[in-house]
């Protein structure tokens, strides 16, 4: 059953050529060996992404033929309509609920009736994303194919992936998602469609608390990151990690945790929101808690 499902995925679509989408596309081409159609609404992001991927492939410990093969497997387009021939699609656009709902409504129209429609959302309920694929909730022909494959950043490095079913997700969809992630060399964990799922439910309050410690003067930036790297043996401190994830993404996830649970323990740090207002989003914008 599982092997059959892996074999079923002959072509992948990825929407969003940002840091996550690009990583997912690269790993799928290199490890799962599937051709990938990368969709982004910005031609500039697409060009930047494909150029980065081509360069990154050259650094891998693979033969020149294997590198050429991986490069040829990645194609870019600004038209979502080009996903008409994919068996599996992974959406990785910014964490804006309505944007994702609109994209899933469109995917239900353009993708083949058997295609799995996966999202990389960090915090938006899968059940709600699945509901956006149909105007008739009784008709689950599209919503049963929606699932979350929540990859970790940076995708080529982190082995873990969270797989989350919505209320409508079928057992076959879940099984295909698990099997395909394994074919990408990842180690899946299954979690419930609950605010923040598992990884962010645990990680984001930790990052948020570090920012609150900074804003209330409990410690300066370097002390906060130093005590956590040197004291808990993690590769980077919480503020540097926030910069790598993107401060806008961290804020969006805290807001969802706060809103969905109504629990004040998830109140986003005021400083985090101010930094996002300033456009200091971390590594991707060149400035966050550190300068890049
Ligand atoms: P990003 O900002 O780096 O990339 C998003 C890309 O989507 C951009 O290239 C943008 O041009 C493109 N885009 C925007 N609107 C689009 C549209 N309508 N159609 C097609 N493309 C569009 O974002 P990211 O950090 O890669 O995050 C993507 C998703 O992955 C989010 O849901 C985020 O929560 C999730 N996620 C992020 C991380 C992380 O550490 N950054 C980790 C796990 C999950």
GROMACS .gro file of C-alpha atoms and ligand atoms in nm:
model
  336
    1UNK     CA    1   0.000   0.000   0.000
    2UNK     CA    2   0.263   0.250   0.112
    3UNK     CA    3   0.502   0.170  -0.176
    4UNK     CA    4   0.218   0.194  -0.429
    5UNK     CA    5   0.139   0.543  -0.303
    6UNK     CA    6   0.501   0.659  -0.330
    7UNK     CA    7   0.511   0.532  -0.686
    8UNK     CA    8   0.190   0.722  -0.760
    9UNK     CA    9   0.370   1.056  -0.719
   10UNK     CA   10   0.532   1.107  -1.058
   11UNK     CA   11   0.527   1.487  -1.067
   12UNK     CA   12   0.523   1.743  -0.787
   13UNK     CA   13   0.398   2.101  -0.786
   14UNK     CA   14   0.528   2.355  -0.533
   15UNK     CA   15   0.362   2.696  -0.489
   16UNK     CA   16   0.585   2.972  -0.351
   17UNK     CA   17   0.955   2.989  -0.441
   18UNK     CA   18   1.055   3.140  -0.104
   19UNK     CA   19   1.283   2.982   0.152
   20UNK     CA   20   1.054   2.686   0.228
   21UNK     CA   21   0.912   2.621  -0.121
   22UNK     CA   22   1.256   2.626  -0.276
   23UNK     CA   23   1.395   2.387  -0.014
   24UNK     CA   24   1.104   2.148  -0.066
   25UNK     CA   25   1.147   2.159  -0.446
   26UNK     CA   26   1.521   2.095  -0.418
   27UNK     CA   27   1.486   1.798  -0.184
   28UNK     CA   28   1.204   1.648  -0.393
   29UNK     CA   29   1.417   1.668  -0.710
   30UNK     CA   30   1.734   1.540  -0.543
   31UNK     CA   31   1.601   1.272  -0.305
   32UNK     CA   32   1.262   1.163  -0.439
   33UNK     CA   33   1.383   1.213  -0.799
   34UNK     CA   34   1.056   1.365  -0.917
   35UNK     CA   35   1.020   1.654  -1.164
   36UNK     CA   36   0.896   1.967  -0.987
   37UNK     CA   37   0.690   2.256  -1.124
   38UNK     CA   38   0.760   2.559  -0.907
   39UNK     CA   39   0.490   2.829  -0.914
   40UNK     CA   40   0.537   3.184  -0.785
   41UNK     CA   41   0.335   3.495  -0.867
   42UNK     CA   42   0.656   3.697  -0.876
   43UNK     CA   43   0.883   3.635  -1.175
   44UNK     CA   44   1.167   3.798  -0.979
   45UNK     CA   45   1.129   3.550  -0.687
   46UNK     CA   46   1.115   3.264  -0.935
   47UNK     CA   47   1.433   3.374  -1.115
   48UNK     CA   48   1.614   3.430  -0.786
   49UNK     CA   49   1.495   3.093  -0.653
   50UNK     CA   50   1.589   2.889  -0.958
   51UNK     CA   51   1.932   3.057  -0.978
   52UNK     CA   52   1.989   2.979  -0.610
   53UNK     CA   53   1.878   2.617  -0.659
   54UNK     CA   54   2.110   2.568  -0.960
   55UNK     CA   55   2.403   2.699  -0.754
   56UNK     CA   56   2.308   2.493  -0.450
   57UNK     CA   57   2.290   2.172  -0.654
   58UNK     CA   58   2.651   2.233  -0.770
   59UNK     CA   59   2.765   2.221  -0.407
   60UNK     CA   60   2.612   1.877  -0.339
   61UNK     CA   61   2.828   1.568  -0.325
   62UNK     CA   62   2.681   1.415  -0.641
   63UNK     CA   63   2.817   1.345  -0.990
   64UNK     CA   64   2.792   1.618  -1.261
   65UNK     CA   65   2.532   1.402  -1.441
   66UNK     CA   66   2.321   1.375  -1.127
   67UNK     CA   67   2.349   1.753  -1.079
   68UNK     CA   68   2.239   1.818  -1.438
   69UNK     CA   69   1.950   1.577  -1.392
   70UNK     CA   70   1.836   1.755  -1.071
   71UNK     CA   71   1.857   2.098  -1.239
   72UNK     CA   72   1.649   1.974  -1.534
   73UNK     CA   73   1.386   1.845  -1.292
   74UNK     CA   74   1.313   2.198  -1.165
   75UNK     CA   75   1.098   2.424  -1.383
   76UNK     CA   76   0.937   2.753  -1.289
   77UNK     CA   77   0.616   2.928  -1.392
   78UNK     CA   78   0.395   3.215  -1.278
   79UNK     CA   79   0.082   3.026  -1.387
   80UNK     CA   80  -0.093   2.800  -1.135
   81UNK     CA   81  -0.275   2.645  -1.434
   82UNK     CA   82   0.047   2.456  -1.513
   83UNK     CA   83  -0.026   2.226  -1.219
   84UNK     CA   84  -0.283   2.039  -1.430
   85UNK     CA   85  -0.047   1.738  -1.456
   86UNK     CA   86   0.082   1.698  -1.100
   87UNK     CA   87   0.006   1.412  -0.859
   88UNK     CA   88   0.100   1.599  -0.544
   89UNK     CA   89   0.124   1.972  -0.473
   90UNK     CA   90   0.277   2.147  -0.174
   91UNK     CA   91   0.177   2.508  -0.106
   92UNK     CA   92   0.437   2.733   0.063
   93UNK     CA   93   0.313   3.091   0.017
   94UNK     CA   94   0.319   3.344   0.306
   95UNK     CA   95   0.121   3.267   0.622
   96UNK     CA   96  -0.188   3.471   0.522
   97UNK     CA   97  -0.511   3.270   0.567
   98UNK     CA   98  -0.714   3.423   0.280
   99UNK     CA   99  -0.421   3.384   0.040
  100UNK     CA  100  -0.403   3.012   0.119
  101UNK     CA  101  -0.784   2.968   0.096
  102UNK     CA  102  -0.787   3.129  -0.251
  103UNK     CA  103  -0.498   2.912  -0.367
  104UNK     CA  104  -0.664   2.589  -0.246
  105UNK     CA  105  -0.992   2.684  -0.416
  106UNK     CA  106  -0.792   2.727  -0.737
  107UNK     CA  107  -0.595   2.403  -0.685
  108UNK     CA  108  -0.921   2.207  -0.655
  109UNK     CA  109  -1.012   2.343  -1.000
  110UNK     CA  110  -0.683   2.295  -1.183
  111UNK     CA  111  -0.521   1.981  -1.034
  112UNK     CA  112  -0.620   1.628  -1.139
  113UNK     CA  113  -0.895   1.465  -0.929
  114UNK     CA  114  -0.646   1.223  -0.769
  115UNK     CA  115  -0.383   1.485  -0.672
  116UNK     CA  116  -0.291   1.533  -0.307
  117UNK     CA  117  -0.317   1.901  -0.205
  118UNK     CA  118  -0.070   1.967   0.077
  119UNK     CA  119   0.004   2.285   0.269
  120UNK     CA  120   0.320   2.385   0.452
  121UNK     CA  121   0.128   2.618   0.686
  122UNK     CA  122   0.284   2.677   1.027
  123UNK     CA  123  -0.040   2.750   1.205
  124UNK     CA  124  -0.356   2.780   0.994
  125UNK     CA  125  -0.606   2.498   1.068
  126UNK     CA  126  -0.594   2.228   0.797
  127UNK     CA  127  -0.970   2.173   0.831
  128UNK     CA  128  -1.027   2.538   0.731
  129UNK     CA  129  -0.787   2.518   0.435
  130UNK     CA  130  -0.960   2.195   0.321
  131UNK     CA  131  -1.302   2.364   0.351
  132UNK     CA  132  -1.187   2.629   0.103
  133UNK     CA  133  -1.167   2.367  -0.175
  134UNK     CA  134  -1.545   2.331  -0.201
  135UNK     CA  135  -1.865   2.537  -0.189
  136UNK     CA  136  -2.059   2.226  -0.077
  137UNK     CA  137  -1.919   2.085   0.251
  138UNK     CA  138  -2.100   1.752   0.187
  139UNK     CA  139  -1.887   1.702  -0.125
  140UNK     CA  140  -1.549   1.588   0.010
  141UNK     CA  141  -1.399   1.490  -0.327
  142UNK     CA  142  -1.146   1.775  -0.299
  143UNK     CA  143  -1.128   1.839   0.076
  144UNK     CA  144  -1.046   1.472   0.148
  145UNK     CA  145  -0.724   1.521  -0.054
  146UNK     CA  146  -0.601   1.812   0.161
  147UNK     CA  147  -0.332   1.744   0.421
  148UNK     CA  148  -0.043   1.929   0.581
  149UNK     CA  149   0.320   1.841   0.518
  150UNK     CA  150   0.485   2.086   0.755
  151UNK     CA  151   0.855   2.088   0.670
  152UNK     CA  152   1.113   2.239   0.902
  153UNK     CA  153   1.361   2.513   0.811
  154UNK     CA  154   1.607   2.472   0.640
  155UNK     CA  155   1.436   2.191   0.450
  156UNK     CA  156   1.753   2.030   0.306
  157UNK     CA  157   1.897   2.000   0.659
  158UNK     CA  158   1.609   1.923   0.896
  159UNK     CA  159   1.490   1.564   0.883
  160UNK     CA  160   1.160   1.607   1.065
  161UNK     CA  161   0.827   1.681   0.899
  162UNK     CA  162   0.487   1.709   1.068
  163UNK     CA  163   0.194   1.549   0.889
  164UNK     CA  164  -0.145   1.680   0.990
  165UNK     CA  165  -0.491   1.568   0.880
  166UNK     CA  166  -0.792   1.795   0.876
  167UNK     CA  167  -1.137   1.663   0.965
  168UNK     CA  168  -1.201   1.589   0.596
  169UNK     CA  169  -0.862   1.426   0.513
  170UNK     CA  170  -0.892   1.064   0.396
  171UNK     CA  171  -0.673   0.781   0.529
  172UNK     CA  172  -0.532   0.731   0.178
  173UNK     CA  173  -0.429   1.099   0.158
  174UNK     CA  174  -0.252   1.075   0.494
  175UNK     CA  175  -0.078   0.754   0.388
  176UNK     CA  176   0.037   0.903   0.056
  177UNK     CA  177   0.172   1.213   0.232
  178UNK     CA  178   0.368   1.004   0.484
  179UNK     CA  179   0.508   0.781   0.210
  180UNK     CA  180   0.608   1.070  -0.017
  181UNK     CA  181   0.782   1.254   0.270
  182UNK     CA  182   0.976   0.935   0.344
  183UNK     CA  183   1.074   0.918  -0.025
  184UNK     CA  184   1.212   1.271   0.023
  185UNK     CA  185   1.434   1.132   0.300
  186UNK     CA  186   1.231   1.287   0.583
  187UNK     CA  187   1.110   1.142   0.912
  188UNK     CA  188   0.736   1.210   0.950
  189UNK     CA  189   0.559   1.273   1.283
  190UNK     CA  190   0.181   1.278   1.285
  191UNK     CA  191   0.013   1.551   1.489
  192UNK     CA  192  -0.342   1.672   1.540
  193UNK     CA  193  -0.503   1.972   1.368
  194UNK     CA  194  -0.466   2.178   1.685
  195UNK     CA  195  -0.329   2.538   1.707
  196UNK     CA  196   0.045   2.536   1.631
  197UNK     CA  197   0.035   2.155   1.582
  198UNK     CA  198   0.331   2.009   1.777
  199UNK     CA  199   0.651   2.182   1.666
  200UNK     CA  200   0.529   2.542   1.683
  201UNK     CA  201   0.312   2.486   1.989
  202UNK     CA  202   0.638   2.412   2.169
  203UNK     CA  203   0.889   2.627   1.976
  204UNK     CA  204   0.708   2.960   1.931
  205UNK     CA  205   0.625   3.033   2.297
  206UNK     CA  206   0.997   2.968   2.365
  207UNK     CA  207   1.104   3.223   2.099
  208UNK     CA  208   0.834   3.469   2.212
  209UNK     CA  209   0.952   3.440   2.575
  210UNK     CA  210   1.309   3.516   2.463
  211UNK     CA  211   1.186   3.836   2.289
  212UNK     CA  212   0.990   3.933   2.603
  213UNK     CA  213   1.309   3.881   2.808
  214UNK     CA  214   1.488   4.118   2.567
  215UNK     CA  215   1.210   4.382   2.573
  216UNK     CA  216   1.180   4.377   2.953
  217UNK     CA  217   1.556   4.389   3.008
  218UNK     CA  218   1.600   4.047   3.168
  219UNK     CA  219   1.898   3.999   2.938
  220UNK     CA  220   2.055   4.150   2.628
  221UNK     CA  221   2.055   3.977   2.290
  222UNK     CA  222   2.389   3.806   2.326
  223UNK     CA  223   2.324   3.688   2.682
  224UNK     CA  224   1.990   3.536   2.580
  225UNK     CA  225   2.132   3.350   2.281
  226UNK     CA  226   2.451   3.253   2.462
  227UNK     CA  227   2.284   3.095   2.765
  228UNK     CA  228   2.056   2.885   2.545
  229UNK     CA  229   2.327   2.771   2.299
  230UNK     CA  230   2.583   2.703   2.571
  231UNK     CA  231   2.337   2.591   2.834
  232UNK     CA  232   2.101   2.365   2.640
  233UNK     CA  233   2.328   2.258   2.356
  234UNK     CA  234   2.107   2.389   2.073
  235UNK     CA  235   2.289   2.503   1.754
  236UNK     CA  236   2.158   2.861   1.778
  237UNK     CA  237   1.985   3.079   2.036
  238UNK     CA  238   1.614   3.171   2.019
  239UNK     CA  239   1.667   3.524   1.879
  240UNK     CA  240   1.896   3.408   1.601
  241UNK     CA  241   1.654   3.124   1.527
  242UNK     CA  242   1.368   3.376   1.505
  243UNK     CA  243   1.572   3.573   1.250
  244UNK     CA  244   1.622   3.258   1.043
  245UNK     CA  245   1.254   3.161   1.057
  246UNK     CA  246   1.138   3.519   0.979
  247UNK     CA  247   0.992   3.750   1.245
  248UNK     CA  248   0.670   3.792   1.042
  249UNK     CA  249   0.622   3.415   1.045
  250UNK     CA  250   0.690   3.397   1.422
  251UNK     CA  251   0.440   3.677   1.489
  252UNK     CA  252   0.174   3.521   1.266
  253UNK     CA  253   0.205   3.189   1.451
  254UNK     CA  254   0.188   3.352   1.797
  255UNK     CA  255  -0.123   3.545   1.686
  256UNK     CA  256  -0.290   3.221   1.575
  257UNK     CA  257  -0.202   3.044   1.902
  258UNK     CA  258  -0.338   3.343   2.100
  259UNK     CA  259  -0.656   3.381   1.894
  260UNK     CA  260  -0.741   3.012   1.856
  261UNK     CA  261  -0.686   2.916   2.220
  262UNK     CA  262  -0.789   3.247   2.381
  263UNK     CA  263  -0.512   3.176   2.632
  264UNK     CA  264  -0.314   3.485   2.745
  265UNK     CA  265   0.002   3.274   2.784
  266UNK     CA  266   0.035   3.300   2.404
  267UNK     CA  267   0.026   3.685   2.390
  268UNK     CA  268   0.277   3.792   2.121
  269UNK     CA  269   0.563   4.011   2.241
  270UNK     CA  270   0.509   4.384   2.171
  271UNK     CA  271   0.869   4.415   2.052
  272UNK     CA  272   0.821   4.131   1.801
  273UNK     CA  273   0.519   4.312   1.650
  274UNK     CA  274   0.708   4.643   1.637
  275UNK     CA  275   1.002   4.485   1.456
  276UNK     CA  276   0.765   4.341   1.196
  277UNK     CA  277   0.605   4.688   1.159
  278UNK     CA  278   0.954   4.827   1.093
  279UNK     CA  279   1.012   4.568   0.820
  280UNK     CA  280   1.289   4.405   1.026
  281UNK     CA  281   1.195   4.049   0.942
  282UNK     CA  282   1.527   3.879   1.014
  283UNK     CA  283   1.768   3.720   0.770
  284UNK     CA  284   1.540   3.749   0.466
  285UNK     CA  285   1.518   4.131   0.495
  286UNK     CA  286   1.880   4.179   0.606
  287UNK     CA  287   1.789   4.302   0.955
  288UNK     CA  288   1.631   4.144   1.261
  289UNK     CA  289   1.783   4.086   1.602
  290UNK     CA  290   2.111   4.063   1.406
  291UNK     CA  291   2.229   4.240   1.087
  292UNK     CA  292   2.286   4.025   0.777
  293LIG     P1  293   0.867   3.335   0.196
  293LIG     O1  294   0.815   3.471   0.222
  293LIG     O2  295   1.016   3.310   0.200
  293LIG     O3  296   0.817   3.281   0.052
  293LIG     C1  297   0.685   3.291   0.005
  293LIG     C2  298   0.686   3.291  -0.148
  293LIG     O4  299   0.550   3.286  -0.192
  293LIG     C3  300   0.749   3.416  -0.211
  293LIG     O5  301   0.845   3.377  -0.308
  293LIG     C4  302   0.630   3.488  -0.276
  293LIG     O6  303   0.668   3.559  -0.395
  293LIG     C5  304   0.537   3.372  -0.306
  293LIG     N1  305   0.395   3.410  -0.321
  293LIG     C6  306   0.326   3.506  -0.256
  293LIG     N2  307   0.199   3.509  -0.299
  293LIG     C7  308   0.187   3.413  -0.394
  293LIG     C8  309   0.081   3.368  -0.478
  293LIG     N3  310  -0.041   3.423  -0.471
  293LIG     N4  311   0.106   3.267  -0.565
  293LIG     C9  312   0.228   3.211  -0.574
  293LIG     N5  313   0.334   3.251  -0.498
  293LIG    C10  314   0.313   3.349  -0.409
  293LIG     O7  315   0.791   3.240   0.301
  293LIG     P2  316   0.846   3.104   0.370
  293LIG     O8  317   0.926   3.138   0.490
  293LIG     O9  318   0.902   3.016   0.265
  293LIG    O10  319   0.707   3.044   0.428
  293LIG    C11  320   0.613   2.982   0.343
  293LIG    C12  321   0.517   2.900   0.427
  293LIG    O11  322   0.589   2.800   0.501
  293LIG    C13  323   0.436   2.979   0.531
  293LIG    O12  324   0.308   2.923   0.543
  293LIG    C14  325   0.515   2.958   0.659
  293LIG    O13  326   0.436   2.973   0.774
  293LIG    C15  327   0.559   2.813   0.640
  293LIG     N6  328   0.678   2.772   0.716
  293LIG    C16  329   0.783   2.858   0.728
  293LIG    C17  330   0.895   2.816   0.800
  293LIG    C18  331   1.013   2.908   0.816
  293LIG    O14  332   1.099   2.878   0.900
  293LIG     N7  333   1.023   3.014   0.737
  293LIG    C19  334   0.900   2.688   0.857
  293LIG    C20  335   0.791   2.601   0.838
  293LIG    C21  336   0.680   2.645   0.768
   0.00000   0.00000   0.00000
